[in-house]
Short mmCIF file of C-alpha atoms and ligand atoms in Angstrom, two decimals:
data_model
loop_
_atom_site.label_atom_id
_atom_site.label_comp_id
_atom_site.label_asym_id
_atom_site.label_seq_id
_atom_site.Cartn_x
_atom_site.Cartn_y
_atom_site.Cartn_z
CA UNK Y 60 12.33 -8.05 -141.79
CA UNK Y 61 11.51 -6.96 -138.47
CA UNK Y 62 8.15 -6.12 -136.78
CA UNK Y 63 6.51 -7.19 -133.79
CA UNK Y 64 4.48 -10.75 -134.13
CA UNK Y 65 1.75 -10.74 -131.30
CA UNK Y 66 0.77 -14.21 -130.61
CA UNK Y 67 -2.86 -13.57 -129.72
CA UNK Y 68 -4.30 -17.44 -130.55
CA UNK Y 69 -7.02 -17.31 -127.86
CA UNK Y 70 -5.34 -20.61 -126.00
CA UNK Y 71 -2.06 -18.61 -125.50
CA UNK Y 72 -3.66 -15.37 -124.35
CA UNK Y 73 -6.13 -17.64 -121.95
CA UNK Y 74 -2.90 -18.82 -120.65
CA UNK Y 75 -0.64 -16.08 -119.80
CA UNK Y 76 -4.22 -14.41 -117.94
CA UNK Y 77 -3.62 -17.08 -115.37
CA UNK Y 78 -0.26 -16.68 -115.47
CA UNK Y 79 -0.45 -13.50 -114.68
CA UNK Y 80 -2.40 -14.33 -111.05
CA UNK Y 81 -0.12 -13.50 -108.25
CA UNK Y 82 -1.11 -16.64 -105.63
CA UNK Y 83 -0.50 -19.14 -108.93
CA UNK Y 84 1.75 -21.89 -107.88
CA UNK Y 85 5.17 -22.31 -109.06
CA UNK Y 86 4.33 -25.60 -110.38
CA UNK Y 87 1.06 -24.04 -112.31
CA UNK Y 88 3.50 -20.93 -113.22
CA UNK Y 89 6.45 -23.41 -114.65
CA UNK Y 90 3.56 -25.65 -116.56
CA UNK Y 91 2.09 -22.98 -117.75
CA UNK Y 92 5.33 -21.45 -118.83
CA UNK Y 93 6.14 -24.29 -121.23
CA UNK Y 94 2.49 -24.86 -122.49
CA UNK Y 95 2.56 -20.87 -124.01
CA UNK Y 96 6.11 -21.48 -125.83
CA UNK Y 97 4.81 -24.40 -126.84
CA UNK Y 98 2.01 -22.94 -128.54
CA UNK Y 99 3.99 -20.00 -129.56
CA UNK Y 100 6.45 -22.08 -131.06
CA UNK Y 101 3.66 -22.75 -133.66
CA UNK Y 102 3.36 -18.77 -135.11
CA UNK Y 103 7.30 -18.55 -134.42
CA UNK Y 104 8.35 -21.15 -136.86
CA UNK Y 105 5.53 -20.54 -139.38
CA UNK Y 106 8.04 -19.99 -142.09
CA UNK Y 107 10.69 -22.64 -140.77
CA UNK Y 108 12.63 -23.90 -143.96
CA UNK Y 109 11.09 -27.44 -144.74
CA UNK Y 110 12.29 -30.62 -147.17
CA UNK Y 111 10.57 -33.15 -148.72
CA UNK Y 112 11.60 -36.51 -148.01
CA UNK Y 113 10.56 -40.17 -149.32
CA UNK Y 114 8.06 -42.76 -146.48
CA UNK Y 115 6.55 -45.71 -147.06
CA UNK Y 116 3.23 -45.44 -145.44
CA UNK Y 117 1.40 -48.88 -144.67
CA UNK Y 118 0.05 -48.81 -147.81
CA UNK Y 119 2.25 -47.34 -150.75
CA UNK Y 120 5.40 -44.64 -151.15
CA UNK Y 121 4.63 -41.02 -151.26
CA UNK Y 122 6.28 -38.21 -150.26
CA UNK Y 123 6.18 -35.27 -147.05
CA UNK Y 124 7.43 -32.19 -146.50
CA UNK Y 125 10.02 -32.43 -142.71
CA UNK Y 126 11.49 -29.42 -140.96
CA UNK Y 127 15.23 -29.69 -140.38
CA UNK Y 128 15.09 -29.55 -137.02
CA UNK Y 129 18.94 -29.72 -136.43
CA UNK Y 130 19.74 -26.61 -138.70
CA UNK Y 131 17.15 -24.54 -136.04
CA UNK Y 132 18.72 -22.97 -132.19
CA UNK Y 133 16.78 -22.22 -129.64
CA UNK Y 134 19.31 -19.59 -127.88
CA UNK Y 135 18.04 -19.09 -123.85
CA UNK Y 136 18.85 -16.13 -121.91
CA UNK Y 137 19.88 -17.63 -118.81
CA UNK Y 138 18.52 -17.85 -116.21
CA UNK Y 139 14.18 -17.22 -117.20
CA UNK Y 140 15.03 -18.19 -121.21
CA UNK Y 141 14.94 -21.90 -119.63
CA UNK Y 142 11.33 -22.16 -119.13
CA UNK Y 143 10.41 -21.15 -122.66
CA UNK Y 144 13.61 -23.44 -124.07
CA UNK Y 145 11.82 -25.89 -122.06
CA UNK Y 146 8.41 -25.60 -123.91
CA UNK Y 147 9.87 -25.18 -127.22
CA UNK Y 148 11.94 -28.21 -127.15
CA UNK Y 149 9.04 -30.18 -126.76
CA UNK Y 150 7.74 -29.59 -130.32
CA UNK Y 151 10.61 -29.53 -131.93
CA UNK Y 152 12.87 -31.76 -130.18
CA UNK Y 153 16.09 -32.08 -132.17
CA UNK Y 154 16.66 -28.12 -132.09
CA UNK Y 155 20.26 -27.09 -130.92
CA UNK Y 156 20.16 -25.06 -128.13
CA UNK Y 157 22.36 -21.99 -127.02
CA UNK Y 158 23.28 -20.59 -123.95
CA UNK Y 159 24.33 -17.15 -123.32
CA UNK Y 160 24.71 -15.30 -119.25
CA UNK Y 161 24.35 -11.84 -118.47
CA UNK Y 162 23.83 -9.21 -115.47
CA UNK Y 163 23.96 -5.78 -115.24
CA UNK Y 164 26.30 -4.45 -112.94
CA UNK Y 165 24.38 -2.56 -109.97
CA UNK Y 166 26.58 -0.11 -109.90
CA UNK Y 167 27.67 0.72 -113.78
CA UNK Y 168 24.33 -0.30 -115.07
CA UNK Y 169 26.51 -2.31 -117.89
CA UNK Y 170 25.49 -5.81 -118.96
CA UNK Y 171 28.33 -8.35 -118.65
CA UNK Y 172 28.07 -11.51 -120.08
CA UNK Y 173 29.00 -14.36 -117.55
CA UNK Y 174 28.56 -17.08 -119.84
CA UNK Y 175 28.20 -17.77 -123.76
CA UNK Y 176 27.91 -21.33 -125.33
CA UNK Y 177 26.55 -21.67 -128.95
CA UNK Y 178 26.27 -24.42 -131.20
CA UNK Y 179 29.23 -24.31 -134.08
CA UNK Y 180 28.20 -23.04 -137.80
CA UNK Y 181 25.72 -20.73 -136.52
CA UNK Y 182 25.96 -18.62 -140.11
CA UNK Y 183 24.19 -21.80 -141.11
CA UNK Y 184 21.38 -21.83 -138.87
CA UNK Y 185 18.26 -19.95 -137.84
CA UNK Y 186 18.55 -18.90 -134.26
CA UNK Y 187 15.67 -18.10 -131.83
CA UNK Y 188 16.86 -16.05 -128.84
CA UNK Y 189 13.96 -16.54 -126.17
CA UNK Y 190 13.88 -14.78 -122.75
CA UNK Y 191 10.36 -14.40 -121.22
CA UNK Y 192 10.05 -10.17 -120.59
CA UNK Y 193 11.45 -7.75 -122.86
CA UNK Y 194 11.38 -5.34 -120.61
CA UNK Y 195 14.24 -2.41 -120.77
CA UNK Y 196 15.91 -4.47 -123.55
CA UNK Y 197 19.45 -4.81 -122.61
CA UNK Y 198 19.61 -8.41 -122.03
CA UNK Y 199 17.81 -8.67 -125.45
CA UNK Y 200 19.71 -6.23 -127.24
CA UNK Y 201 22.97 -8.12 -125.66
CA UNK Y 202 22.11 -11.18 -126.67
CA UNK Y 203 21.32 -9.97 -130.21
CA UNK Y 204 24.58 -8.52 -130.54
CA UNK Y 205 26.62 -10.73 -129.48
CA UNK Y 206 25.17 -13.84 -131.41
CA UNK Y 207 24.94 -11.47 -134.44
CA UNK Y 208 28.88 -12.18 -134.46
CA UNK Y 209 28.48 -15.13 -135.65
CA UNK Y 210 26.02 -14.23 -138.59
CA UNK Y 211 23.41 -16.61 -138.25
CA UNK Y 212 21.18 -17.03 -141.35
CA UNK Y 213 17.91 -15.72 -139.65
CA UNK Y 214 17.51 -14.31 -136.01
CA UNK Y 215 14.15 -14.05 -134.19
CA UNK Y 216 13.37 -12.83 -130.52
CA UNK Y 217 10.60 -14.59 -128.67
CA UNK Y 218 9.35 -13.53 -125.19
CA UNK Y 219 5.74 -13.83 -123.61
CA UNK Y 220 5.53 -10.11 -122.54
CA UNK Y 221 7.02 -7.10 -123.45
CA UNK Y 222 6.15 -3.22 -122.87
CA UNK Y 223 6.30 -0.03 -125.16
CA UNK Y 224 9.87 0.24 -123.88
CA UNK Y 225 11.44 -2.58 -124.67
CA UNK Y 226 10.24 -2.82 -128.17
CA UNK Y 227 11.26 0.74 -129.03
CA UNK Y 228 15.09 -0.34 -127.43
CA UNK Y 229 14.91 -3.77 -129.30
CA UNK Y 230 13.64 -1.75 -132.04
CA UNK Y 231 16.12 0.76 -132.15
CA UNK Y 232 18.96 -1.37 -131.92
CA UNK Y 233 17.89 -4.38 -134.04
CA UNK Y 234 14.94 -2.81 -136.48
CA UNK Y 235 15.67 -6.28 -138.33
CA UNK Y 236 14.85 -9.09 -135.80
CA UNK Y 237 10.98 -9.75 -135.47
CA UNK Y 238 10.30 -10.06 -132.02
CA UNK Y 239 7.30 -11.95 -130.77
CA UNK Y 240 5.00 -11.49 -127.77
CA UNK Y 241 2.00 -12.94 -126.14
CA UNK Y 242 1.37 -9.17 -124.91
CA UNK Y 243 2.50 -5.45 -125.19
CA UNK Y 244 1.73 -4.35 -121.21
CA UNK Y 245 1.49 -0.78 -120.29
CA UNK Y 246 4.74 -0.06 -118.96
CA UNK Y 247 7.82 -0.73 -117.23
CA UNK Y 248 8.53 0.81 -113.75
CA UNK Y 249 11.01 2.11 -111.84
CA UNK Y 250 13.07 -0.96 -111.07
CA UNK Y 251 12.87 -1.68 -114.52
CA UNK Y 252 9.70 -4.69 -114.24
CA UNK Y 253 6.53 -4.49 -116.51
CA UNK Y 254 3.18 -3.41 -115.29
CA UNK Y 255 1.08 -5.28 -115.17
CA UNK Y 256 3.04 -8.36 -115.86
CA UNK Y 257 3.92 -11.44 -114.63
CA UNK Y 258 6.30 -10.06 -111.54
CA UNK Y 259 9.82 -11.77 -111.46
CA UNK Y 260 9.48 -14.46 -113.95
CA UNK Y 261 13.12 -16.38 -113.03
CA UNK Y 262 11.50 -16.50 -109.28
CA UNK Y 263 7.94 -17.71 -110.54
CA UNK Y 264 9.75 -20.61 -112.87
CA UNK Y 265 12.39 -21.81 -110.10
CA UNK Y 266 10.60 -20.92 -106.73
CA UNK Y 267 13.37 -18.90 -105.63
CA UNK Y 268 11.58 -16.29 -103.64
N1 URA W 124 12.11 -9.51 -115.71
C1 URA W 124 11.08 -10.08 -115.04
O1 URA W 124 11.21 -11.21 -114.56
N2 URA W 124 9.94 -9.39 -114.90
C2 URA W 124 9.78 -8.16 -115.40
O2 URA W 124 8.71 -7.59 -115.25
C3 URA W 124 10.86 -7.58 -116.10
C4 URA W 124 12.01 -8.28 -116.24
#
């Protein structure tokens, strides 16, 4: 079941708005970063497989439903996914987490993965591929397909923004993994970067320009 999930809680879309403010500080930017996922981690694991276990409160025995936090991979497109990864870890701290590489060759266009590291048994895990702007959709769709080799037992794709474009490519390729979004922007442009957006996300996070 695929779809697009848009995350419009009115903390997360207060959020990204000052986010999206050019002279916002790259500490402001990263915080900020981590407090959406964080939130967003809420609607994305809405139907996250739960157990019921046995505790002994202070008072008697009873019983309470836990998620199996271990059976759950947070899979981050390097290098922006870490900033959501980030966020996300800090609700559900015992997640696995993946790590997969890519650029596109400036001269072929072609994504080439540099990098791919995955936790083991991933056929028996739900997997959450996060990467900040799905914007033309090749690092998405790249991702997708490549941990789709491994046949994890549910897939999701999380990102803050995305644009017409990118969810018709994502959509295309993968009609089957939801995707979820803080916001659908107008459009991408020319170099490929969504308008209005957030600009370069990787540089925002890491203060590299
Ligand atoms: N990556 C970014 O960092 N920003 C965009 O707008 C598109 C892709």
């Amino acid at each position: 079941m695929g779809g697009v999930h848009l995350v419009d809680h009115p903390l997360v879309q207060h959020k990204i708005t000052l986010m999206r403010r050019k002279d916002a500080s790259t500490n402001s930017f990263r915080r900020l970063v981590h407090e959406v996922s964080a939130l967003m981690a809420y609607e994305v694991l809405r139907d996250v497989g739960m157990h019921e276990v046995e505790v002994q409160t202070p008072l008697e025995r009873t019983t309470g439903n836990v998620i199996d936090g271990k059976k759950l991979v947070f899979a981050s497109i390097l290098r922006a996914g870490t900033g959501i990864l980030d966020g996300m870890l800090e609700v559900v701290p015992s997640a696995r987490v993946g790590h997969i590489g890519l650029y596109r060759d400036p001269k072929t266009f072609v994504v080439v993965e540099y990098y791919f590291k995955m936790p083991s048994d991933l056929h028996e895990r739900d997997v959450v591929v996060v990467d900040p702007m799905l914007a033309t959709g090749h690092s998405a769709i790249a991702a997708v397909d490549r941990i789709r080799e491994y046949r994890p037992k549910s897939l999701k794709f999380v990102c803050l923004l995305t644009c017409p474009e990118g969810l018709a490519a994502m959509g295309r390729a993968h009609p089957d993994v939801p995707v979820y979004t803080a916001a659908v922007d107008r459009q991408l442009d020319e170099h490929g970067y969504i308008l209005p957006g957030l600009g370069d996300v990787g540089d925002r996070i890491f203060g590299t320009k």
